[in-house]
mmCIF file of C-alpha atoms in Angstrom:
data_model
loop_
_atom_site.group_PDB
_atom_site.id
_atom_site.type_symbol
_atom_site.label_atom_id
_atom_site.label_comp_id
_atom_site.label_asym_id
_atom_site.label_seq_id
_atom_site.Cartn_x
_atom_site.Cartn_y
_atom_site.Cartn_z
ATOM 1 C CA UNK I 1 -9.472 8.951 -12.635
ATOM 2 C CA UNK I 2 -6.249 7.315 -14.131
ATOM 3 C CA UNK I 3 -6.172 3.877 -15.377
ATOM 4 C CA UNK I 4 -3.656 3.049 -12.497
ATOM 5 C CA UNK I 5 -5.328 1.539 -9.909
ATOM 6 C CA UNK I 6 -2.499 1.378 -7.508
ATOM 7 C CA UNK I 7 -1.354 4.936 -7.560
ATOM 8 C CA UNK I 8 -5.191 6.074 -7.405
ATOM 9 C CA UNK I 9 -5.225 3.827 -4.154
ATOM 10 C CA UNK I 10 -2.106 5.451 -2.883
ATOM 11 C CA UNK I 11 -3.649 8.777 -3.345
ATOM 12 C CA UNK I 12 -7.064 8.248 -1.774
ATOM 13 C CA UNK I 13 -5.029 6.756 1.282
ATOM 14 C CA UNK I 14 -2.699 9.786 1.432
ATOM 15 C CA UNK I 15 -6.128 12.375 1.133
ATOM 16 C CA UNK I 16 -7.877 10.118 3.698
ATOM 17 C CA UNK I 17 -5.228 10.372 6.516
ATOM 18 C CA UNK I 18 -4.127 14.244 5.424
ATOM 19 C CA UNK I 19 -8.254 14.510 5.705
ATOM 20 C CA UNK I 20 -8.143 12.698 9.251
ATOM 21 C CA UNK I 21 -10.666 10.499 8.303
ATOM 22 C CA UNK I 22 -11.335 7.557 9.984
ATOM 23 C CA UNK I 23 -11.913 5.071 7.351
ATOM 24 C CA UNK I 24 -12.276 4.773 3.357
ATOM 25 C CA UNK I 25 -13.592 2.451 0.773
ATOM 26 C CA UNK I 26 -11.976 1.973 -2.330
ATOM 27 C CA UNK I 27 -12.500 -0.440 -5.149
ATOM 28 C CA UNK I 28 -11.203 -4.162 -5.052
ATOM 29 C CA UNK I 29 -9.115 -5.370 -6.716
ATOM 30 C CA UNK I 30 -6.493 -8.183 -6.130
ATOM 31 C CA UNK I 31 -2.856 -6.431 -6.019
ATOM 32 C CA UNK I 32 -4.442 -3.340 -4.129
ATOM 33 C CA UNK I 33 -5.815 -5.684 -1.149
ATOM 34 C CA UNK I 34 -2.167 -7.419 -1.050
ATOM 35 C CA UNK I 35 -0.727 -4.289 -0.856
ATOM 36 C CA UNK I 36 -3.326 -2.783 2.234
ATOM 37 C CA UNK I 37 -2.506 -6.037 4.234
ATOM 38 C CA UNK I 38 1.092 -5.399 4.012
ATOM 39 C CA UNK I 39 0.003 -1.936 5.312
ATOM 40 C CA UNK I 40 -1.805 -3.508 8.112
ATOM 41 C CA UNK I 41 0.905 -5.627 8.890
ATOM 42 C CA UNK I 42 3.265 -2.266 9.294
ATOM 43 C CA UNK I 43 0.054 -0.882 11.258
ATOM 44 C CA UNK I 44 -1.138 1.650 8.993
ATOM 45 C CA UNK I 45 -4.118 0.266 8.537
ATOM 46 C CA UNK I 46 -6.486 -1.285 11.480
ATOM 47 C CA UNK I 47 -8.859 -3.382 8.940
ATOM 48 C CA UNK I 48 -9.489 -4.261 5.556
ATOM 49 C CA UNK I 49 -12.664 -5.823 4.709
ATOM 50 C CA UNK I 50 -13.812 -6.738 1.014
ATOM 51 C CA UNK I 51 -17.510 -6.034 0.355
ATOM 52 C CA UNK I 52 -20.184 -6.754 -2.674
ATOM 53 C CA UNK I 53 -22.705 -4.267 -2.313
ATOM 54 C CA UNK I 54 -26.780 -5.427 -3.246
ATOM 55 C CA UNK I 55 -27.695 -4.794 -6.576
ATOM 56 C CA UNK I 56 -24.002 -4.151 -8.130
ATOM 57 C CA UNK I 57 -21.542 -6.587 -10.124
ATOM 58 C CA UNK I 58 -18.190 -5.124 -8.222
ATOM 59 C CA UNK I 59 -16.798 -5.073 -4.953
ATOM 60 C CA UNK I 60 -15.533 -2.687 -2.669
ATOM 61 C CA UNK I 61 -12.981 -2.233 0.087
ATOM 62 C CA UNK I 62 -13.509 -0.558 3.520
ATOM 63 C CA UNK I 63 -10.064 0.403 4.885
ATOM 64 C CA UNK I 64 -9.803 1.516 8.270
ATOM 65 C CA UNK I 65 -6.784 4.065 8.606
ATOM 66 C CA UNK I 66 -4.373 3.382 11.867
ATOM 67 C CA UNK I 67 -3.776 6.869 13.817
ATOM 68 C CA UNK I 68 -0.788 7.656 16.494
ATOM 69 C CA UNK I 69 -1.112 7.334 19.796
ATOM 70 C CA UNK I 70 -1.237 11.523 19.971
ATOM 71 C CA UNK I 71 -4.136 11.408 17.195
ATOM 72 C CA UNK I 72 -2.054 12.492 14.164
ATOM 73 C CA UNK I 73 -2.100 10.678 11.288
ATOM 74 C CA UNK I 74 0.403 7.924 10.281
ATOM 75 C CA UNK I 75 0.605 7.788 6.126
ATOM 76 C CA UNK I 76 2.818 11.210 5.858
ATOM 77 C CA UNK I 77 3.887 9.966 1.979
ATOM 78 C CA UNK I 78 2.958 7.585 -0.504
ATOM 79 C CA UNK I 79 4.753 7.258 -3.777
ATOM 80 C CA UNK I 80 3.678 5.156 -6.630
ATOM 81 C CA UNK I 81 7.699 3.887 -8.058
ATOM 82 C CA UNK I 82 6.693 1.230 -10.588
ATOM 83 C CA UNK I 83 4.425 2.639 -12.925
ATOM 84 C CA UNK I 84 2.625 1.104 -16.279
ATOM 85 C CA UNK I 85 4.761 3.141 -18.484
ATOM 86 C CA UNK I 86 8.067 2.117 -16.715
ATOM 87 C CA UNK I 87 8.338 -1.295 -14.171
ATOM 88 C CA UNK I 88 11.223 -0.861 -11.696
ATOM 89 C CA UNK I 89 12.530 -4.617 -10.769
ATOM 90 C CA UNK I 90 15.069 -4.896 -8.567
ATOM 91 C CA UNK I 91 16.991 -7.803 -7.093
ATOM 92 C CA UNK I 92 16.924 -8.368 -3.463
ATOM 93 C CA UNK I 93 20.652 -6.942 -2.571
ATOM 94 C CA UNK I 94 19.010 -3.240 -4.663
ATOM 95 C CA UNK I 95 15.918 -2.775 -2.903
ATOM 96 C CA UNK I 96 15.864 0.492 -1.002
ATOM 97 C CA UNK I 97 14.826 1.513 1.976
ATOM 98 C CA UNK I 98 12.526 4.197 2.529
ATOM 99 C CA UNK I 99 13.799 7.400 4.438
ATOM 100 C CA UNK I 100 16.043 5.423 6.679
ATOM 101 C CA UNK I 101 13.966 2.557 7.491
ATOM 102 C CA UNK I 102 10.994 5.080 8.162
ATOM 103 C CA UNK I 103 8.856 3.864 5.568
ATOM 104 C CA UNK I 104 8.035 0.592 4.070
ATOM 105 C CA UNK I 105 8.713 -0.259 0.543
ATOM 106 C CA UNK I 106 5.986 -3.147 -1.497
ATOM 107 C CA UNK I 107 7.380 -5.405 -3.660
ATOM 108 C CA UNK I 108 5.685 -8.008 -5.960
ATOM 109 C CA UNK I 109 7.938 -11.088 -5.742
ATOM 110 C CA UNK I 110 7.669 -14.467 -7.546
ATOM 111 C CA UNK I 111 5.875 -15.207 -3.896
ATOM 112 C CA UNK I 112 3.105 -12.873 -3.905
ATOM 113 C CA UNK I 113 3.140 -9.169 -2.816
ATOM 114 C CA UNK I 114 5.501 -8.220 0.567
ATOM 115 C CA UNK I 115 7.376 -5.717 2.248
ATOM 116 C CA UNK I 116 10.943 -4.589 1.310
ATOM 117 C CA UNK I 117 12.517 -5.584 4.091
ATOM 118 C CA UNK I 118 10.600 -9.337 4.112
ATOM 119 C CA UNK I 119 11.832 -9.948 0.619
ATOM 120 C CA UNK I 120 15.585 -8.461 1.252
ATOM 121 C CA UNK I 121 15.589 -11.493 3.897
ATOM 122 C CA UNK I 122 13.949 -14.047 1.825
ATOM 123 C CA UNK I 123 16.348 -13.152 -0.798
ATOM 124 C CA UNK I 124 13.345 -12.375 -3.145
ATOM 125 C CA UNK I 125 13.711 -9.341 -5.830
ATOM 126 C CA UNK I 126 10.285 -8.411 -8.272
ATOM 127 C CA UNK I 127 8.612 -5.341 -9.338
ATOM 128 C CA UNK I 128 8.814 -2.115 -6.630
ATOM 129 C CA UNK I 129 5.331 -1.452 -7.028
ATOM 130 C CA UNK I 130 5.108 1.571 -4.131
ATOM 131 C CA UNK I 131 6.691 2.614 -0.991
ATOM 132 C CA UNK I 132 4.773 4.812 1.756
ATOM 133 C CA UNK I 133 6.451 6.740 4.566
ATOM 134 C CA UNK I 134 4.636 7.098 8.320
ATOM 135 C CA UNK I 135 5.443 7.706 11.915
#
């Protein structure tokens, strides 16, 4: 296990819905639960909860993964593009768009944690912290 949290997140979500399983729970932490509800706002993920098991100091999320309406599964990519070793900012007018418009890019703004395409019309750059690309 890698001391990036994100791109472990990224990779247990890609395994899960390669896996066709129906949900997963990863560990909490603030910037990966920001991230998941931009997910569920794109519908790749039907919920997020946050949990504190008994008898432990952490917490936990349970992640339901969103599947098509023919029963495949909806993350086909995930890609982890600013990483500790080397942030990617871009301003708004630079942020690209992922395989067409196919995908949805996350961006940490000065205004929290949103979608590409929400912070291209907000006029918003920050950190491209991953993009993921679905049907």
């Amino acid at each position: 296990m890698s001391l990036d949290t994100i791109a472990n997140m990224l990779s247990a979500l890609k395994n899960a819905s390669m896996a066709s399983a129906g949900s997963i729970e990863l560990p909490y932490f603030r910037q990966g639960k920001e991230i998941l509800e931009v997910f569920k706002q794109r519908g790749l993920v039907n919920e997020l909860k946050v949990f504190k098991p008994e008898g432990k100091d952490y917490k936990y999320m349970h992640v339901d993964l969103a599947i098509g309406a023919d029963g495949a599964r909806r993350i086909l990519e995930t890609r982890r593009i600013s990483k500790p070793g080397n942030r990617v900012c871009r301003p708004y007018a630079k942020l690209a768009k992922v395989k067409a418009g196919l995908g949805v890019v996350v961006v940490s703004t000065s205004r929290g944690v949103m979608a590409g395409e929400e912070a291209r019309k907000k006029k918003l750059g920050g950190e491209v912290l991953c993009s993921c690309f679905f049907k």
